[in-house]
Tab-separated table of C-alpha atoms in Angstrom:
chain	number	residue	atom	x	y	z
X	158	MET	CA	1.985	16.794	-17.672
X	159	MET	CA	-0.838	13.562	-15.998
X	160	ALA	CA	1.206	12.228	-12.696
X	161	ALA	CA	0.677	9.005	-12.028
X	162	TYR	CA	0.228	10.149	-7.774
X	163	SER	CA	-2.293	12.822	-8.859
X	164	LYS	CA	-5.625	13.699	-10.389
X	165	ALA	CA	-5.451	16.090	-11.818
X	166	GLU	CA	-3.100	17.706	-14.648
X	167	ALA	CA	0.050	19.898	-12.650
X	168	LEU	CA	-1.139	23.639	-13.146
X	169	GLN	CA	2.673	24.263	-13.017
X	170	PRO	CA	6.368	23.172	-12.819
X	171	LEU	CA	7.042	21.201	-9.684
X	172	TRP	CA	10.154	22.549	-8.766
X	173	THR	CA	12.633	24.313	-10.174
X	174	VAL	CA	16.342	24.300	-9.837
X	175	LYS	CA	16.558	26.817	-7.009
X	176	SER	CA	13.855	26.100	-4.894
X	177	ILE	CA	14.780	22.481	-4.687
X	178	CYS	CA	17.977	24.025	-3.832
X	179	ASP	CA	16.946	26.074	-1.042
X	180	ALA	CA	14.766	23.500	0.398
X	181	ALA	CA	17.933	20.913	0.624
X	182	ASP	CA	20.104	23.598	1.557
X	183	ALA	CA	22.410	22.362	-1.910
X	184	VAL	CA	23.991	23.529	-4.420
X	185	SER	CA	24.075	23.843	-8.818
X	186	SER	CA	26.359	26.029	-11.464
X	187	GLY	CA	23.572	25.546	-13.897
X	188	PRO	CA	20.313	27.413	-15.066
X	189	ASP	CA	17.532	27.680	-13.011
X	190	SER	CA	15.350	25.313	-15.111
X	191	ALA	CA	12.083	23.769	-14.572
X	192	ILE	CA	11.507	19.955	-12.996
X	193	PHE	CA	8.594	18.151	-13.829
X	194	GLY	CA	8.389	15.024	-11.558
X	195	LEU	CA	11.320	13.484	-9.119
X	196	ALA	CA	12.674	10.056	-9.450
X	197	ILE	CA	14.963	7.869	-6.930
X	198	ASP	CA	14.687	4.638	-9.676
X	199	SER	CA	16.724	5.692	-12.700
X	200	ARG	CA	14.349	2.789	-14.384
X	201	ASP	CA	11.316	5.119	-13.799
X	202	VAL	CA	12.832	8.708	-15.238
X	203	ARG	CA	10.101	10.745	-17.166
X	204	GLU	CA	11.965	13.636	-19.241
X	205	GLY	CA	12.055	16.423	-17.043
X	206	ASP	CA	12.787	14.925	-14.171
X	207	ALA	CA	14.771	15.469	-10.960
X	208	PHE	CA	17.173	12.357	-10.484
X	209	PHE	CA	18.197	11.598	-7.132
X	210	ALA	CA	21.412	9.268	-6.531
X	211	MET	CA	20.013	7.304	-3.478
X	212	PRO	CA	22.053	5.937	-1.398
X	213	GLY	CA	22.122	2.066	-0.603
X	214	THR	CA	23.210	-1.210	1.039
X	215	GLN	CA	22.813	-3.391	-2.120
X	216	MET	CA	23.164	-0.302	-4.790
X	217	ASP	CA	24.556	3.432	-5.374
X	218	GLY	CA	22.186	5.797	-7.396
X	219	HIS	CA	25.607	7.675	-8.320
X	220	ASP	CA	26.695	4.805	-10.878
X	221	PHE	CA	23.370	5.495	-12.304
X	222	VAL	CA	22.769	9.014	-12.995
X	223	ALA	CA	24.162	8.640	-16.492
X	224	MET	CA	21.583	6.427	-17.031
X	225	ALA	CA	19.178	8.702	-15.695
X	226	PHE	CA	20.241	11.830	-18.404
X	227	GLU	CA	19.949	8.754	-20.990
X	228	LYS	CA	16.262	8.532	-20.136
X	229	GLY	CA	15.397	12.466	-19.714
X	230	ALA	CA	16.297	13.183	-17.048
X	231	ALA	CA	16.756	17.141	-15.992
X	232	ILE	CA	18.889	17.452	-13.654
X	233	ALA	CA	20.809	14.608	-10.610
X	234	LEU	CA	21.309	15.706	-6.983
X	235	VAL	CA	24.329	14.297	-5.834
X	236	ARG	CA	27.141	13.944	-2.681
X	237	ARG	CA	29.043	17.097	-2.833
X	238	ASP	CA	32.258	14.654	-3.056
X	239	TRP	CA	30.714	12.684	-6.180
X	240	THR	CA	33.363	12.930	-8.690
X	241	PRO	CA	31.238	12.423	-12.317
X	242	PRO	CA	32.138	10.446	-15.320
X	243	GLU	CA	33.902	13.176	-17.897
X	244	THR	CA	30.733	12.203	-20.104
X	245	ILE	CA	28.402	14.221	-17.390
X	246	ASP	CA	27.929	18.178	-17.408
X	247	ASP	CA	28.154	19.062	-13.897
X	248	ALA	CA	25.854	22.056	-15.233
X	249	ARG	CA	23.064	19.628	-14.480
X	250	LEU	CA	24.028	19.006	-11.193
X	251	ILE	CA	22.830	19.386	-7.375
X	252	ARG	CA	25.480	18.561	-4.785
X	253	CYS	CA	23.698	18.883	-1.610
X	254	ASP	CA	25.650	16.915	1.251
X	255	CYS	CA	23.423	14.017	1.511
X	256	PRO	CA	20.838	12.727	-1.189
X	257	LYS	CA	18.410	11.080	0.741
X	258	GLN	CA	18.128	13.820	3.387
X	259	ALA	CA	18.129	16.311	0.269
X	260	LEU	CA	14.800	14.249	-0.456
X	261	ILE	CA	13.887	14.752	3.177
X	262	ALA	CA	13.941	18.441	3.161
X	263	MET	CA	11.961	18.481	0.130
X	264	GLY	CA	9.517	16.311	1.237
X	265	VAL	CA	8.995	19.014	4.615
X	266	ALA	CA	9.911	22.071	2.443
X	267	ARG	CA	6.915	20.785	0.570
X	268	ARG	CA	4.756	20.153	3.688
X	269	ALA	CA	4.873	23.546	4.370
X	270	ALA	CA	3.712	25.474	1.235
X	271	VAL	CA	1.023	23.482	0.384
X	272	ASP	CA	-2.874	24.427	1.401
X	273	ALA	CA	-4.195	20.741	1.494
X	274	LYS	CA	-6.456	18.694	3.758
X	275	ILE	CA	-3.846	16.250	5.027
X	276	ILE	CA	-4.984	12.113	5.790
X	277	GLY	CA	-2.369	10.007	6.815
X	278	VAL	CA	-3.153	6.188	6.520
X	279	THR	CA	-1.356	3.046	8.389
X	280	GLY	CA	-2.529	-0.618	9.953
X	281	SER	CA	-1.321	-3.884	9.885
X	282	VAL	CA	-3.529	-4.542	6.780
X	283	GLY	CA	-5.368	-2.516	3.673
X	284	LYS	CA	-3.552	0.757	3.871
X	285	THR	CA	-2.644	0.137	0.454
X	286	SER	CA	-6.464	-0.304	-0.596
X	287	LEU	CA	-7.959	2.355	1.528
X	288	LYS	CA	-5.263	4.617	0.588
X	289	ASP	CA	-6.355	4.282	-3.285
X	290	ALA	CA	-10.401	4.013	-2.082
X	291	LEU	CA	-10.137	7.375	-0.271
X	292	PHE	CA	-7.485	9.285	-3.218
X	293	ARG	CA	-10.357	7.694	-6.329
X	294	CYS	CA	-13.354	8.996	-4.108
X	295	LEU	CA	-11.829	13.173	-2.825
X	296	GLY	CA	-10.376	12.739	-6.630
X	297	ARG	CA	-13.150	12.635	-7.859
X	298	GLU	CA	-14.102	16.478	-7.274
X	299	ARG	CA	-10.494	18.337	-6.226
X	300	LEU	CA	-7.059	17.539	-7.623
X	301	ALA	CA	-6.078	14.887	-4.390
X	302	HIS	CA	-2.156	13.218	-4.420
X	303	THR	CA	-1.351	10.153	-2.903
X	304	ASN	CA	1.479	7.655	-3.263
X	305	VAL	CA	2.823	5.714	-5.802
X	306	ARG	CA	2.038	1.849	-5.174
X	307	SER	CA	3.043	1.490	-1.519
X	308	PHE	CA	5.802	4.044	-1.437
X	309	ASN	CA	4.601	4.451	2.291
X	310	ASN	CA	8.212	4.020	4.121
X	311	ASP	CA	11.543	6.897	5.117
X	312	VAL	CA	11.883	6.913	1.779
X	313	GLY	CA	9.177	7.059	-0.107
X	314	VAL	CA	6.860	8.964	2.266
X	315	PRO	CA	9.552	12.007	1.583
X	316	LEU	CA	8.739	11.304	-1.784
X	317	THR	CA	5.585	11.620	-2.226
X	318	LEU	CA	5.307	14.675	0.100
X	319	ALA	CA	8.194	16.093	-2.583
X	320	ARG	CA	6.436	15.503	-5.573
X	321	MET	CA	3.189	16.745	-4.275
X	322	PRO	CA	1.659	20.043	-6.321
X	323	LEU	CA	1.391	23.191	-5.103
X	324	GLU	CA	-2.800	22.577	-6.442
X	325	THR	CA	-3.042	19.607	-4.221
X	326	GLN	CA	-6.089	20.386	-1.774
X	327	TYR	CA	-6.587	16.855	-1.226
X	328	GLY	CA	-3.197	14.449	-0.352
X	329	ILE	CA	-3.074	11.390	1.496
X	330	PHE	CA	-0.162	9.082	2.389
X	331	GLU	CA	0.005	5.640	3.019
X	332	MET	CA	2.329	4.961	5.695
X	333	GLY	CA	4.457	1.833	7.065
X	334	MET	CA	6.613	0.429	9.303
X	335	ASN	CA	7.798	-2.778	11.389
X	336	HIS	CA	9.990	-1.440	13.374
X	337	ALA	CA	8.809	1.099	16.922
X	338	GLY	CA	9.556	4.772	16.279
X	339	GLU	CA	9.133	5.005	12.157
X	340	LEU	CA	5.502	6.118	12.513
X	341	THR	CA	7.148	9.011	14.812
X	342	GLU	CA	8.968	9.966	11.824
X	343	LEU	CA	6.699	10.227	8.844
X	344	SER	CA	3.983	12.046	11.141
X	345	ALA	CA	6.208	14.840	11.747
X	346	TRP	CA	6.752	15.027	8.611
X	347	VAL	CA	3.436	14.157	7.416
X	348	ARG	CA	1.595	16.391	9.225
X	349	PRO	CA	-1.915	14.879	9.142
X	350	HIS	CA	-5.396	17.012	9.716
X	351	VAL	CA	-6.408	13.499	9.108
X	352	ALA	CA	-4.891	10.125	11.412
X	353	LEU	CA	-6.198	6.569	10.367
X	354	ILE	CA	-6.132	3.241	11.442
X	355	THR	CA	-7.507	-0.217	9.503
X	356	THR	CA	-6.667	-2.369	11.967
X	357	ILE	CA	-4.083	-3.940	14.217
X	358	ALA	CA	-3.458	-7.745	13.837
X	359	LEU	CA	-0.178	-9.597	13.519
X	360	ALA	CA	2.259	-8.157	10.518
X	361	HIS	CA	5.747	-7.589	11.103
X	362	TYR	CA	5.389	-9.740	14.544
X	363	GLU	CA	9.152	-10.008	14.671
X	364	HIS	CA	10.243	-7.220	15.932
X	365	PHE	CA	7.247	-6.517	19.011
X	366	GLU	CA	6.916	-8.736	22.412
X	367	ASN	CA	3.468	-8.962	21.711
X	368	GLU	CA	0.207	-7.369	19.743
X	369	GLU	CA	-0.317	-4.953	21.893
X	370	GLY	CA	3.471	-3.259	20.591
X	371	ILE	CA	2.274	-3.244	17.400
X	372	ALA	CA	-0.474	-1.307	18.120
X	373	ASP	CA	1.300	0.926	20.075
X	374	ALA	CA	3.900	1.285	17.205
X	375	LYS	CA	0.832	1.861	15.030
X	376	ALA	CA	-0.498	4.588	17.456
X	377	GLU	CA	2.851	7.199	17.084
X	378	ILE	CA	0.421	8.279	13.476
X	379	PHE	CA	-1.086	10.531	16.263
X	380	THR	CA	2.068	12.452	17.711
X	381	SER	CA	2.258	15.419	14.620
X	382	LEU	CA	-1.709	15.353	14.502
X	383	ALA	CA	-2.531	19.151	13.487
X	384	PRO	CA	-3.718	20.984	16.026
X	385	GLY	CA	-8.517	20.064	15.683
X	386	GLY	CA	-7.292	16.752	14.355
X	387	THR	CA	-9.640	14.056	14.141
X	388	ALA	CA	-8.328	10.170	15.083
X	389	ILE	CA	-9.980	7.704	13.140
X	390	LEU	CA	-10.437	3.713	14.792
X	391	PRO	CA	-11.609	0.599	13.817
X	392	ALA	CA	-14.188	0.411	16.610
X	393	ASP	CA	-14.257	-3.478	17.129
X	394	ASN	CA	-10.103	-3.937	17.299
X	395	LYS	CA	-9.743	-5.772	20.760
X	396	HIS	CA	-6.804	-2.796	21.023
X	397	PHE	CA	-9.029	-0.222	20.315
X	398	ALA	CA	-8.596	1.808	24.274
X	399	ARG	CA	-5.467	1.120	23.706
X	400	LEU	CA	-5.846	3.742	20.379
X	401	LYS	CA	-8.009	5.842	21.495
X	402	ALA	CA	-5.750	6.527	24.829
X	403	ALA	CA	-3.513	6.726	22.478
X	404	ALA	CA	-5.073	9.665	20.163
X	405	GLU	CA	-6.872	11.408	23.408
X	406	ALA	CA	-2.902	11.571	24.782
X	407	CYS	CA	-1.578	13.614	21.485
X	408	GLY	CA	-3.879	15.498	21.550
X	409	ALA	CA	-6.611	14.433	19.066
X	410	ALA	CA	-9.567	16.986	18.553
X	411	HIS	CA	-12.091	14.539	17.824
X	412	ILE	CA	-12.216	10.220	18.017
X	413	LEU	CA	-13.817	9.028	14.934
X	414	THR	CA	-14.425	5.244	14.914
X	415	PHE	CA	-15.643	2.898	11.839
X	416	GLY	CA	-16.996	-0.835	12.593
X	417	MET	CA	-19.420	-3.629	12.803
X	418	ALA	CA	-20.223	-2.307	16.832
X	419	SER	CA	-22.997	-0.382	17.141
X	420	SER	CA	-21.247	2.399	18.740
X	421	ALA	CA	-19.497	2.800	15.596
X	422	ASP	CA	-19.812	6.364	13.998
X	423	VAL	CA	-19.792	4.712	11.086
X	424	ARG	CA	-21.015	1.466	10.531
X	425	PRO	CA	-23.022	-0.568	8.111
X	426	VAL	CA	-26.809	-1.243	8.202
X	427	THR	CA	-27.424	-3.757	5.791
X	428	VAL	CA	-24.496	-5.355	3.137
X	429	SER	CA	-25.699	-7.675	0.164
X	430	ARG	CA	-22.707	-9.705	-1.084
X	431	HIS	CA	-22.327	-10.801	-4.908
X	432	ALA	CA	-19.603	-12.802	-6.704
X	433	ASP	CA	-18.148	-9.448	-7.951
X	434	CYS	CA	-19.423	-6.511	-5.915
X	435	THR	CA	-21.062	-6.048	-2.678
X	436	ALA	CA	-24.074	-3.712	-1.656
X	437	LEU	CA	-24.531	-2.436	1.724
X	438	SER	CA	-26.532	0.626	3.206
X	439	ALA	CA	-24.382	2.529	6.306
X	440	THR	CA	-24.779	5.369	9.064
X	441	ILE	CA	-22.177	7.877	8.348
X	442	GLY	CA	-23.030	10.015	11.751
X	443	ASP	CA	-26.744	11.380	11.293
X	444	GLU	CA	-26.678	10.582	7.333
X	445	THR	CA	-28.099	7.278	6.220
X	446	LEU	CA	-25.892	6.211	2.165
X	447	MET	CA	-26.875	3.583	-0.057
X	448	PHE	CA	-24.150	2.247	-2.449
X	449	LYS	CA	-21.908	0.000	-3.961
X	450	VAL	CA	-18.479	-1.736	-3.455
X	451	GLY	CA	-17.233	-2.534	-6.708
X	452	ILE	CA	-15.221	-5.213	-5.099
X	453	PRO	CA	-16.056	-8.296	-3.532
X	454	GLY	CA	-14.925	-9.235	-0.574
X	455	ALA	CA	-15.883	-9.195	3.150
X	456	HIS	CA	-12.282	-7.343	3.888
X	457	TRP	CA	-13.759	-5.075	1.443
X	458	VAL	CA	-16.947	-3.881	3.363
X	459	MET	CA	-15.111	-2.159	6.078
X	460	ASN	CA	-12.562	-0.902	4.019
X	461	ALA	CA	-15.734	1.149	2.301
X	462	ILE	CA	-16.742	1.762	5.960
X	463	ALA	CA	-13.470	3.031	6.586
X	464	CYS	CA	-13.091	4.837	3.960
X	465	LEU	CA	-17.058	6.779	4.587
X	466	ALA	CA	-15.131	8.015	7.547
X	467	GLY	CA	-12.154	9.431	5.997
X	468	VAL	CA	-14.442	11.103	3.411
X	469	LYS	CA	-16.434	12.488	6.308
X	470	ALA	CA	-13.891	13.434	8.758
X	471	ILE	CA	-11.296	15.310	6.055
X	472	GLY	CA	-15.039	16.857	4.729
X	473	GLY	CA	-15.297	15.228	1.833
X	474	ASP	CA	-18.219	14.417	-0.412
X	475	LEU	CA	-20.147	10.868	0.590
X	476	GLY	CA	-22.145	10.881	-2.829
X	477	LEU	CA	-19.537	10.979	-4.787
X	478	ALA	CA	-17.761	9.246	-2.467
X	479	GLY	CA	-20.332	5.922	-2.731
X	480	LEU	CA	-20.699	6.549	-6.433
X	481	SER	CA	-16.774	5.724	-6.975
X	482	LEU	CA	-16.520	3.004	-4.071
X	483	ALA	CA	-18.735	1.049	-7.123
X	484	GLU	CA	-16.442	2.047	-9.248
X	485	MET	CA	-13.397	0.473	-8.106
X	486	ARG	CA	-11.907	-2.932	-9.543
X	487	ALA	CA	-9.082	-5.391	-7.482
X	488	LEU	CA	-5.821	-4.604	-8.562
X	489	PRO	CA	-3.065	-7.142	-10.088
X	490	GLY	CA	-1.492	-8.642	-6.785
X	491	ARG	CA	-3.883	-7.510	-4.271
X	492	GLY	CA	-7.417	-9.584	-5.129
X	493	ALA	CA	-8.125	-9.110	-9.126
X	494	VAL	CA	-9.299	-11.611	-10.860
X	495	THR	CA	-9.128	-12.446	-14.599
X	496	ASN	CA	-9.524	-15.704	-16.417
X	497	VAL	CA	-6.381	-17.631	-17.466
X	498	PRO	CA	-5.635	-19.923	-20.172
X	499	VAL	CA	-5.951	-23.512	-18.993
X	500	GLY	CA	-5.844	-26.824	-21.349
X	501	GLY	CA	-8.572	-25.044	-23.782
X	502	GLY	CA	-10.184	-23.744	-21.466
X	503	SER	CA	-9.809	-20.639	-18.680
X	504	ALA	CA	-9.451	-21.249	-14.956
X	505	GLN	CA	-10.570	-18.525	-12.358
X	506	LEU	CA	-7.118	-16.660	-11.205
X	507	MET	CA	-7.440	-14.048	-8.373
X	508	ASP	CA	-4.152	-12.568	-7.095
X	509	ASP	CA	-3.413	-11.431	-4.050
X	510	SER	CA	0.649	-12.221	-4.619
X	511	TYR	CA	1.448	-8.815	-3.239
X	512	ASN	CA	2.018	-9.441	0.592
X	513	ALA	CA	0.408	-11.779	3.104
X	514	ASN	CA	0.302	-12.012	6.757
X	515	PRO	CA	-2.310	-14.269	8.953
X	516	ALA	CA	-5.345	-10.892	8.594
X	517	SER	CA	-4.744	-10.404	5.137
X	518	VAL	CA	-4.428	-14.185	4.262
X	519	THR	CA	-7.666	-15.351	6.320
X	520	ALA	CA	-9.554	-12.029	4.600
X	521	ALA	CA	-8.692	-13.363	0.715
X	522	LEU	CA	-10.090	-17.285	1.233
X	523	GLU	CA	-12.953	-15.776	2.244
X	524	THR	CA	-13.329	-13.698	-0.282
X	525	PHE	CA	-11.991	-17.548	-2.164
X	526	ALA	CA	-14.686	-18.942	-1.219
X	527	SER	CA	-17.193	-16.830	-3.019
X	528	VAL	CA	-15.322	-17.397	-6.367
X	529	ASN	CA	-17.362	-19.510	-8.365
X	530	VAL	CA	-15.967	-22.421	-9.905
X	531	GLY	CA	-16.919	-24.681	-12.985
X	532	ALA	CA	-18.879	-28.057	-12.659
X	533	ARG	CA	-16.049	-29.670	-12.524
X	534	GLY	CA	-13.921	-26.951	-10.806
X	535	ARG	CA	-12.003	-27.127	-7.766
X	536	ARG	CA	-10.252	-24.209	-5.739
X	537	ILE	CA	-7.200	-25.125	-5.797
X	538	ALA	CA	-4.947	-22.192	-3.095
X	539	VAL	CA	-1.021	-21.659	-3.903
X	540	LEU	CA	0.300	-19.985	-0.132
X	541	GLY	CA	2.783	-19.414	-0.024
X	542	ASP	CA	5.125	-17.799	3.584
X	543	MET	CA	4.316	-15.482	5.837
X	544	LEU	CA	7.171	-13.325	7.077
X	545	GLU	CA	8.286	-11.199	9.716
X	546	LEU	CA	6.301	-12.875	12.184
X	547	GLY	CA	9.102	-14.092	14.328
X	548	GLU	CA	9.194	-17.827	16.949
X	549	GLY	CA	5.049	-17.663	16.431
X	550	ALA	CA	5.223	-18.025	12.899
X	551	PRO	CA	4.844	-21.963	12.921
X	552	ALA	CA	1.690	-22.704	14.735
X	553	LEU	CA	0.395	-18.881	12.629
X	554	HIS	CA	0.522	-21.118	9.822
X	555	ALA	CA	-0.339	-24.406	10.860
X	556	GLY	CA	-2.757	-22.330	12.166
X	557	LEU	CA	-4.766	-21.273	8.621
X	558	ILE	CA	-6.108	-24.697	8.104
X	559	GLU	CA	-9.390	-23.870	9.704
X	560	LYS	CA	-10.077	-21.320	6.856
X	561	VAL	CA	-8.828	-23.082	4.370
X	562	LEU	CA	-10.756	-26.146	4.514
X	563	ALA	CA	-13.882	-23.170	5.454
X	564	ALA	CA	-12.728	-22.111	1.802
X	565	ASP	CA	-13.527	-25.799	0.298
X	566	VAL	CA	-9.747	-25.689	-0.923
X	567	GLU	CA	-9.620	-29.104	-2.938
X	568	ILE	CA	-5.624	-28.595	-4.017
X	569	LEU	CA	-3.587	-27.137	-1.703
X	570	ILE	CA	0.379	-26.179	-2.570
X	571	CYS	CA	2.095	-24.828	0.124
X	572	VAL	CA	5.745	-22.731	-0.970
X	573	GLY	CA	7.913	-22.663	1.425
X	574	PRO	CA	9.438	-23.398	4.886
X	575	LEU	CA	7.149	-22.177	6.359
X	576	MET	CA	3.867	-22.994	4.399
X	577	ALA	CA	5.346	-26.274	5.136
X	578	HIS	CA	3.798	-26.532	8.418
X	579	LEU	CA	0.342	-26.089	7.125
X	580	ALA	CA	0.994	-28.645	4.462
X	581	ASP	CA	1.677	-30.670	7.324
X	582	ALA	CA	-1.934	-29.785	9.308
X	583	ALA	CA	-4.248	-30.093	5.839
X	584	GLN	CA	-2.429	-33.768	4.985
X	585	PRO	CA	-5.413	-35.896	5.854
X	586	HIS	CA	-7.975	-33.422	4.945
X	587	ILE	CA	-6.894	-32.323	1.078
X	588	SER	CA	-4.707	-32.732	-1.633
X	589	ILE	CA	-1.332	-31.423	-0.314
X	590	PHE	CA	2.007	-29.918	-2.494
X	591	LYS	CA	4.326	-29.049	-0.676
X	592	VAL	CA	7.752	-27.315	-2.453
X	593	LEU	CA	10.200	-24.779	-1.829
X	594	ASP	CA	10.133	-21.632	-4.328
X	595	HIS	CA	7.681	-19.983	-7.005
X	596	ALA	CA	9.438	-22.117	-9.744
X	597	ALA	CA	8.200	-25.591	-8.218
X	598	ALA	CA	4.872	-23.520	-7.481
X	599	LEU	CA	4.341	-23.488	-10.393
X	600	SER	CA	5.454	-26.722	-11.674
X	601	ALA	CA	2.574	-28.217	-9.014
X	602	LEU	CA	-0.198	-26.166	-10.113
X	603	LYS	CA	0.631	-27.226	-14.555
X	604	SER	CA	-0.064	-30.616	-13.342
X	605	THR	CA	-2.721	-30.374	-11.543
X	606	VAL	CA	-4.723	-27.265	-12.662
X	607	ARG	CA	-7.580	-27.914	-15.593
X	608	SER	CA	-10.109	-25.788	-17.056
X	609	GLY	CA	-12.887	-24.813	-14.275
X	610	ASP	CA	-10.788	-23.990	-12.067
X	611	ALA	CA	-10.451	-21.262	-9.225
X	612	VAL	CA	-6.846	-20.429	-8.589
X	613	LEU	CA	-6.034	-17.899	-5.498
X	614	VAL	CA	-2.124	-16.942	-4.925
X	615	LYS	CA	-1.358	-15.059	-1.838
X	616	GLY	CA	2.396	-14.177	-0.579
X	617	SER	CA	4.392	-12.392	1.095
X	618	ASN	CA	5.679	-9.814	-1.665
X	619	SER	CA	10.005	-12.256	-1.177
X	620	MET	CA	8.174	-15.335	-1.780
X	621	GLN	CA	7.857	-13.605	-5.241
X	622	LEU	CA	4.070	-14.930	-6.391
X	623	GLY	CA	3.680	-12.350	-8.284
X	624	ARG	CA	6.435	-14.657	-11.046
X	625	LEU	CA	3.917	-17.290	-11.097
X	626	VAL	CA	0.460	-15.235	-11.493
X	627	SER	CA	3.065	-13.673	-14.831
X	628	ALA	CA	3.200	-17.286	-16.023
X	629	LEU	CA	-0.095	-18.000	-16.004
X	630	LYS	CA	-0.981	-15.292	-17.347
X	631	ASP	CA	1.031	-16.037	-20.744
X	632	GLY	CA	-0.500	-19.214	-20.698
X	633	ALA	CA	2.595	-21.068	-18.990
């Protein structure tokens, strides 16, 4: 059975009812049947899964147990005191104190049972991209396992751990946070052999007094580094010394650095940027590797260098990693460029709608500047609010004006009350639309886009600009 989160077929069932009960201190009156997958959302349930009736502030997973069984779930983990509808056989239930705590216990148990090399990845920008790159590179040679999408919080990480096949040889875990203390908990569950920080920048800033606080919170990933473990740090970041001190205080046996700095252990030597890829050579310790990255953009140079550092630290094959990086393509919502129908022709759409902060918007605009437009084509940027930036949010939005102008954007559609500050800053320079939501942004875009244009869509996920992207692809 192919799992979306492991690059190999499971050689045996993922769990059994008995092993779940043992790990989660739970009970079942049913047979000890095999379980082939785990789901926390009834919409994701597949045949043979265990469904977790997760507690929630908006919805209670117990309300969806019947739906999960209709979709083929083998069993459901529920609270001990839950009374099921008459249509549900109690033998198909595993009863526990709390399904979420049961999931955490299963994740911890599976981490202890698996003899795999584990990499933990965090940072203000690029976590998911780097996680995906490491998964592709390491999965080319051995059984690798990683998070689905961005399942990187206190539910997603234990779910990913519990989904890890016993045969796994490489585990790559993305770990996110927006408050101090969160990564300490996640790291204790993952216990990485290698812990990598992509960078420190302004993200989730409203929960911290300053950027140093963000650096300290990210450095919590080192708190449960396995004995003899390696910390991988961005050599170019202004908080490098702070991160290094934190890693050493947590007992990191090795420090490996990546970046443009001549002192970095892993760094690019030559870089040749093209519209659809980047060719480069890099030094990795005393080795040199020439390779290509199949995704354009300056930020992907650094992603690739960080990826090679991770492969080196975990003992992977650097040659195979180079081949894998050449095969990478940008994902929907994370920079994928496609053609969409416009007025009898087409426009290029750069879909970076999944999330946004000042660093990632800057990187997107720099990449957008290299997208070729038609003879009469223009660059149109649809930018949505960047959230969780605290009191400095208005200035951070307005401060994007230099990057917008450097990208040769001719039409700017600002979506949301915070991006209105950028609209005000850009007003004298380029054509502006100031709108409140994705629907109004689509209307503004439809009124101005024409064949040969290039369109960038970027904003925080809750701005729902993905809906605008879907409408464009559907030819709305």
